[in-house]
Structure formats: C-alpha cells, structure tokens
mmCIF file of C-alpha atoms in Angstrom:
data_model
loop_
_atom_site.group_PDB
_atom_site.id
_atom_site.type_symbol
_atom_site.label_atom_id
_atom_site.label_comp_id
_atom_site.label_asym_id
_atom_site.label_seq_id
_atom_site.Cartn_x
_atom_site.Cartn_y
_atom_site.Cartn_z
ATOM 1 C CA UNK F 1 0.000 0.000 0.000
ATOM 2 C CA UNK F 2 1.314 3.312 -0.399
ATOM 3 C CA UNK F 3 1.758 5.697 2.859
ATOM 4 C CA UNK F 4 0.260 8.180 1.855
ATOM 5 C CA UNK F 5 -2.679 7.473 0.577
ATOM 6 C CA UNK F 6 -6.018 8.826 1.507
ATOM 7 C CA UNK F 7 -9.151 7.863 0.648
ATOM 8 C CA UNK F 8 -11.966 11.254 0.521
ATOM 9 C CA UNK F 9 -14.974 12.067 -0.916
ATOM 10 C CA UNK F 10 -14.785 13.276 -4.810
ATOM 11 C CA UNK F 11 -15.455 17.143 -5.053
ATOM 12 C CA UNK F 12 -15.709 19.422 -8.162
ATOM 13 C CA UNK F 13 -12.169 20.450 -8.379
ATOM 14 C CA UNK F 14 -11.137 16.842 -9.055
ATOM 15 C CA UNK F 15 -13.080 16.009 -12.159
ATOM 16 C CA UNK F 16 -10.852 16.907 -14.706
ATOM 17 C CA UNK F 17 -8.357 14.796 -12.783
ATOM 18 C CA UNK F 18 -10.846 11.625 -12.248
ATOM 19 C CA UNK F 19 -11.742 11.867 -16.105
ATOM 20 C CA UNK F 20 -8.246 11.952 -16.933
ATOM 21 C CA UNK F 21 -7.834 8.970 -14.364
ATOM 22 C CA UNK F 22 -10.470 6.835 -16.409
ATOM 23 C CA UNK F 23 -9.441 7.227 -19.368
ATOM 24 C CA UNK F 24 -5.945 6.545 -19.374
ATOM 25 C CA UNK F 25 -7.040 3.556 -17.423
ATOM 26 C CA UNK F 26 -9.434 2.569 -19.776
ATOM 27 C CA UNK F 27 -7.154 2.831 -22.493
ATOM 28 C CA UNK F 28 -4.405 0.826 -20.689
ATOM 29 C CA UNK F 29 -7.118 -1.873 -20.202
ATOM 30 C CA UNK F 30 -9.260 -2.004 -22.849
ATOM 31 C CA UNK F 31 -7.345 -0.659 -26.033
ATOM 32 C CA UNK F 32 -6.400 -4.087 -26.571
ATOM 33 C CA UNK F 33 -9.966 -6.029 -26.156
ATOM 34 C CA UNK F 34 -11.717 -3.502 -28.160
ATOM 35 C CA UNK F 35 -9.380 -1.187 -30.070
ATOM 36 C CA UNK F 36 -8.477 2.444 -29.065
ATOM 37 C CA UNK F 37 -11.595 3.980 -31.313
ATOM 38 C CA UNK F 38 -14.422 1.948 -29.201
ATOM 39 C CA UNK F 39 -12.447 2.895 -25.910
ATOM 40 C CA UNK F 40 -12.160 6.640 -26.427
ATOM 41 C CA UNK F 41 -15.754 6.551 -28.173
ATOM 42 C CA UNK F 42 -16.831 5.471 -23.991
ATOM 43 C CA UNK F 43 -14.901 7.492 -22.407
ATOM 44 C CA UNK F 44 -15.757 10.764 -24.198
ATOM 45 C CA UNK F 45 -19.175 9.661 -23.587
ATOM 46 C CA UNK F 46 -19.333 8.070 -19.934
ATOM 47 C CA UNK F 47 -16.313 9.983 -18.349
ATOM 48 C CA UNK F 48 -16.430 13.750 -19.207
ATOM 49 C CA UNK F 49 -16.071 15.791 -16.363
ATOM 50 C CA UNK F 50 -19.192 17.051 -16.498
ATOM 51 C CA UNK F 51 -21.045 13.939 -16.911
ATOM 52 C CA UNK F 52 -18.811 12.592 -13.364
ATOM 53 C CA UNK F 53 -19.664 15.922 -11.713
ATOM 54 C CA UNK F 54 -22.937 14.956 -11.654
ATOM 55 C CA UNK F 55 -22.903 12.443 -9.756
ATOM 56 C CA UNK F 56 -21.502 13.934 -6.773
ATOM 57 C CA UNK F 57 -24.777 14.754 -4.857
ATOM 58 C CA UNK F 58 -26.743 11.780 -5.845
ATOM 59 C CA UNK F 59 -28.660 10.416 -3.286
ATOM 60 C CA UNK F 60 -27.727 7.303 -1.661
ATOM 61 C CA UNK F 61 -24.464 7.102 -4.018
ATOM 62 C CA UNK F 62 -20.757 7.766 -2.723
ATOM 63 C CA UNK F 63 -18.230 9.331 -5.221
ATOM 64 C CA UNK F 64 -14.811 8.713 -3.825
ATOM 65 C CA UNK F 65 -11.148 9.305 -4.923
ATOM 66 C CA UNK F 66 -7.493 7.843 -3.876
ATOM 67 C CA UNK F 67 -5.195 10.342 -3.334
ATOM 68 C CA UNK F 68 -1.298 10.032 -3.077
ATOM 69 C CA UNK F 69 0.998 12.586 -2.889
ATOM 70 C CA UNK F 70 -1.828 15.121 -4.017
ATOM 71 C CA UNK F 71 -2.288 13.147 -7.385
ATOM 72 C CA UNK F 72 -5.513 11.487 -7.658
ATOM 73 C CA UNK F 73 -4.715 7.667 -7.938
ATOM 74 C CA UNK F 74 -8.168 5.948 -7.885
ATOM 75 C CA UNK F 75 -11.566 6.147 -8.081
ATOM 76 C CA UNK F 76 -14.566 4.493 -7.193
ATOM 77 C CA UNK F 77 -18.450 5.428 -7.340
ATOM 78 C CA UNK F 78 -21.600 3.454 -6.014
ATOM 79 C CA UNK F 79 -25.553 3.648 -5.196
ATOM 80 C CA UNK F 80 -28.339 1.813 -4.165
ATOM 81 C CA UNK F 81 -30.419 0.781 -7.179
ATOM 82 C CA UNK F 82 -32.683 -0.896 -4.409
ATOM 83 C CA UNK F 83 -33.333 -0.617 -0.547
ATOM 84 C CA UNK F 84 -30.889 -3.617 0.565
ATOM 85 C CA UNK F 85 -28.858 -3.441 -3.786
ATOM 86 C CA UNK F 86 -25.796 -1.709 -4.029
ATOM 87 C CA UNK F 87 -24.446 -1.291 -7.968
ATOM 88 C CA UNK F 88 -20.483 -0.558 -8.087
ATOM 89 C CA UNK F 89 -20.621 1.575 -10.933
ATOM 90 C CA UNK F 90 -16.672 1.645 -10.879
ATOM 91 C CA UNK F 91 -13.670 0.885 -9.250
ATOM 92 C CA UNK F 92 -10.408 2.128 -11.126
ATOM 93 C CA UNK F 93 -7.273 2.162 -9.953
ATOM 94 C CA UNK F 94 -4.494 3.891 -12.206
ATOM 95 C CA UNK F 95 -2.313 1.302 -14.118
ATOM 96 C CA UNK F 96 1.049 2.864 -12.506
ATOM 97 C CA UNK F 97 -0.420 2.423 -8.904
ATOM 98 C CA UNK F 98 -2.062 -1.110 -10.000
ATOM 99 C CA UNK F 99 -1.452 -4.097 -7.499
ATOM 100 C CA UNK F 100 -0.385 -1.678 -4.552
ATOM 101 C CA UNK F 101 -3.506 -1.788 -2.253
ATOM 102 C CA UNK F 102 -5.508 0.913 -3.794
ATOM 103 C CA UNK F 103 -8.482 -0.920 -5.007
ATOM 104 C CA UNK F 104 -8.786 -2.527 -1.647
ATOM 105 C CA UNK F 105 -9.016 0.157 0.639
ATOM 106 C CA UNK F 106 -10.920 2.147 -2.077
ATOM 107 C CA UNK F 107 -13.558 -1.064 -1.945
ATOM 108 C CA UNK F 108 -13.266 -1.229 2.261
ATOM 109 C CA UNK F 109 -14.173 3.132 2.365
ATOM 110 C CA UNK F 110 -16.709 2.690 -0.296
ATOM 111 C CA UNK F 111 -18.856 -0.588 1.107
ATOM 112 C CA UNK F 112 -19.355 0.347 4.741
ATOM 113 C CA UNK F 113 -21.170 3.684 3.517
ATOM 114 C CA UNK F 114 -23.967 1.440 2.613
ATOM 115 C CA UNK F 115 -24.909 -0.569 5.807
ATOM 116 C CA UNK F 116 -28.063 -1.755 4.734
ATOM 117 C CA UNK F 117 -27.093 -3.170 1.354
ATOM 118 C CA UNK F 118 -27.194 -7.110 1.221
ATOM 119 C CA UNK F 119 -26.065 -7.429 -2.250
ATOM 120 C CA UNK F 120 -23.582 -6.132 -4.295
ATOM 121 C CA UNK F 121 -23.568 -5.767 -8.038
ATOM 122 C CA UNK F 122 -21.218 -4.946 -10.199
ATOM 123 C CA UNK F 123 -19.790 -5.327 -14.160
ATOM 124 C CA UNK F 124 -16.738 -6.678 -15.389
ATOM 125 C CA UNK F 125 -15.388 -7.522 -18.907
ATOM 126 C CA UNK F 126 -14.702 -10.689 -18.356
ATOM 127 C CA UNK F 127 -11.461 -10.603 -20.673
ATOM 128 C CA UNK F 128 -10.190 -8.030 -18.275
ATOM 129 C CA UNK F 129 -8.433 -11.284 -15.790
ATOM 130 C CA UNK F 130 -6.854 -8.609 -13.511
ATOM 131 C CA UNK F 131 -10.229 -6.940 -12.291
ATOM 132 C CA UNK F 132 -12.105 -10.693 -12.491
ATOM 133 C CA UNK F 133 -8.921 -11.767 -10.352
ATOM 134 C CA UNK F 134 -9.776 -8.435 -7.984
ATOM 135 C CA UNK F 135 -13.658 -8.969 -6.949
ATOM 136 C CA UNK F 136 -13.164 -12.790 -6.342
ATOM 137 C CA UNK F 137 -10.474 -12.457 -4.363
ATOM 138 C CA UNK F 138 -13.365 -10.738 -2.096
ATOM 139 C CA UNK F 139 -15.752 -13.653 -3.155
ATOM 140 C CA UNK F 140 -17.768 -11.551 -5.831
ATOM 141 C CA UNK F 141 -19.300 -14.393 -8.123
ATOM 142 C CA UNK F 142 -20.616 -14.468 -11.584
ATOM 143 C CA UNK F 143 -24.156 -14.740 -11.569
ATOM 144 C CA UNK F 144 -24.607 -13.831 -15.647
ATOM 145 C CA UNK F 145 -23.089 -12.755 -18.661
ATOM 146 C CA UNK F 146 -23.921 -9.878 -21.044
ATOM 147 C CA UNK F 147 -22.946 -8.120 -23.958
ATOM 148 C CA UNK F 148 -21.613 -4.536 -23.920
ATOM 149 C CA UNK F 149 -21.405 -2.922 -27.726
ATOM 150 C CA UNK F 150 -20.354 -0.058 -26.184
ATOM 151 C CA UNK F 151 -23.455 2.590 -27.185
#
C-alpha cells in the first residue's frame, strides 16, 4: 500500500483529474480487447467531467477518490439501485499504482457507507483477468453474462 494514501470524498475540483484517471485507465485496459476507437468513443461519452460531476450529490451514491501525494490515484463510485442493492458503478485504480492496495481500501471506504445493502452488483469484462482476479479475491461471483457494444 502506499503511505500516503487517503481515501476522501470526490469534489468538483477533481473532475478533470478523475476523467483523466479513467481514461488513461481505460485505455491501458481495454485498447487491446476492443481497439483504441471503441475505448475513447466510452470514455468521451461516460467519463467527461461534467457527466462525473454529476454524480456527486446523488442520493444514496458515494463518489470517492485515492489520493497520493496530491495526485488522484483511484476512483470508485456506487448507489443503491434498491433498498438492501448496491451497484459498483466503478472501481479504477491507475495502471502505474495497479497491485499496490488501492483498489482494496478504495472497496473497504466505499462498502461500509452502505450498511443496509445485502447485495452487491457490479460489471466486469470478463477478458479483463486482472479486475475478475480483484472482486473474487473478495468472493464476488458471476451470476450472468452480457454483452456490452459499447453505445
């Protein structure tokens, strides 16, 4: 883990830095399994600042960051889609701070927010073995598949 990490709430000033964040992870992940095009196609659409801002005063949802050495390092978002559901909308640690505790202590801030969720969703491309690796470590399980075209 690094020593200096912090785990906060997100706030304004940091979307530019979360988008940023996403989509160099996204592109470190998924350039690969779908090609650069479809990956910054979803991430001009899904992670524009503006489009993360908004989430920030959802109700029942947490927007959180990872913070080290004033650079933000991860991110993770969540909210109830039910009374006892939690969805993990996303969990993203940045590929130079990947395998070095981040994720975890993102996922142990983000879950006790939510004491009265029972169940836990969450999405995965299931070619992505590092992230599948990740949630079953924690004993996530695959309950079905689906297909993502991206739109």
């Amino acid at each position: 883990m690094i020593p200096s990490l912090q785990i906060r709430r997100g706030e304004a000033a940091d979307m530019d830095a979360v988008s940023r964040l996403l989509t160099e992870t996204w592109h470190h992940t998924y350039d690969a399994l779908m090609g650069p095009e479809a990956v910054t196609r979803m991430t001009e659409a899904w992670h524009r600042p503006e489009m993360l801002g908004r989430q920030l005063g959802l109700r029942q949802s947490r927007f959180l960051v990872a913070e080290a050495d004033s650079q933000i390092v991860g991110h993770a978002y969540a909210r109830l889609t039910a009374p006892a559901t939690l969805f993990l909308a996303r969990l993203y640690v940045h590929p130079a701070h990947q395998r070095g505790g981040v994720g975890t202590e993102l996922l142990t801030h983000l879950l006790p927010l939510f004491p009265k969720a029972k169940r836990i969703e969450l999405s995965v491309v299931k070619q992505n073995l590092a992230a599948v690796a990740f949630y079953r470590r924690y004993e996530f399980a695959v309950i079905s598949e689906s297909v993502e075209d991206g739109a």
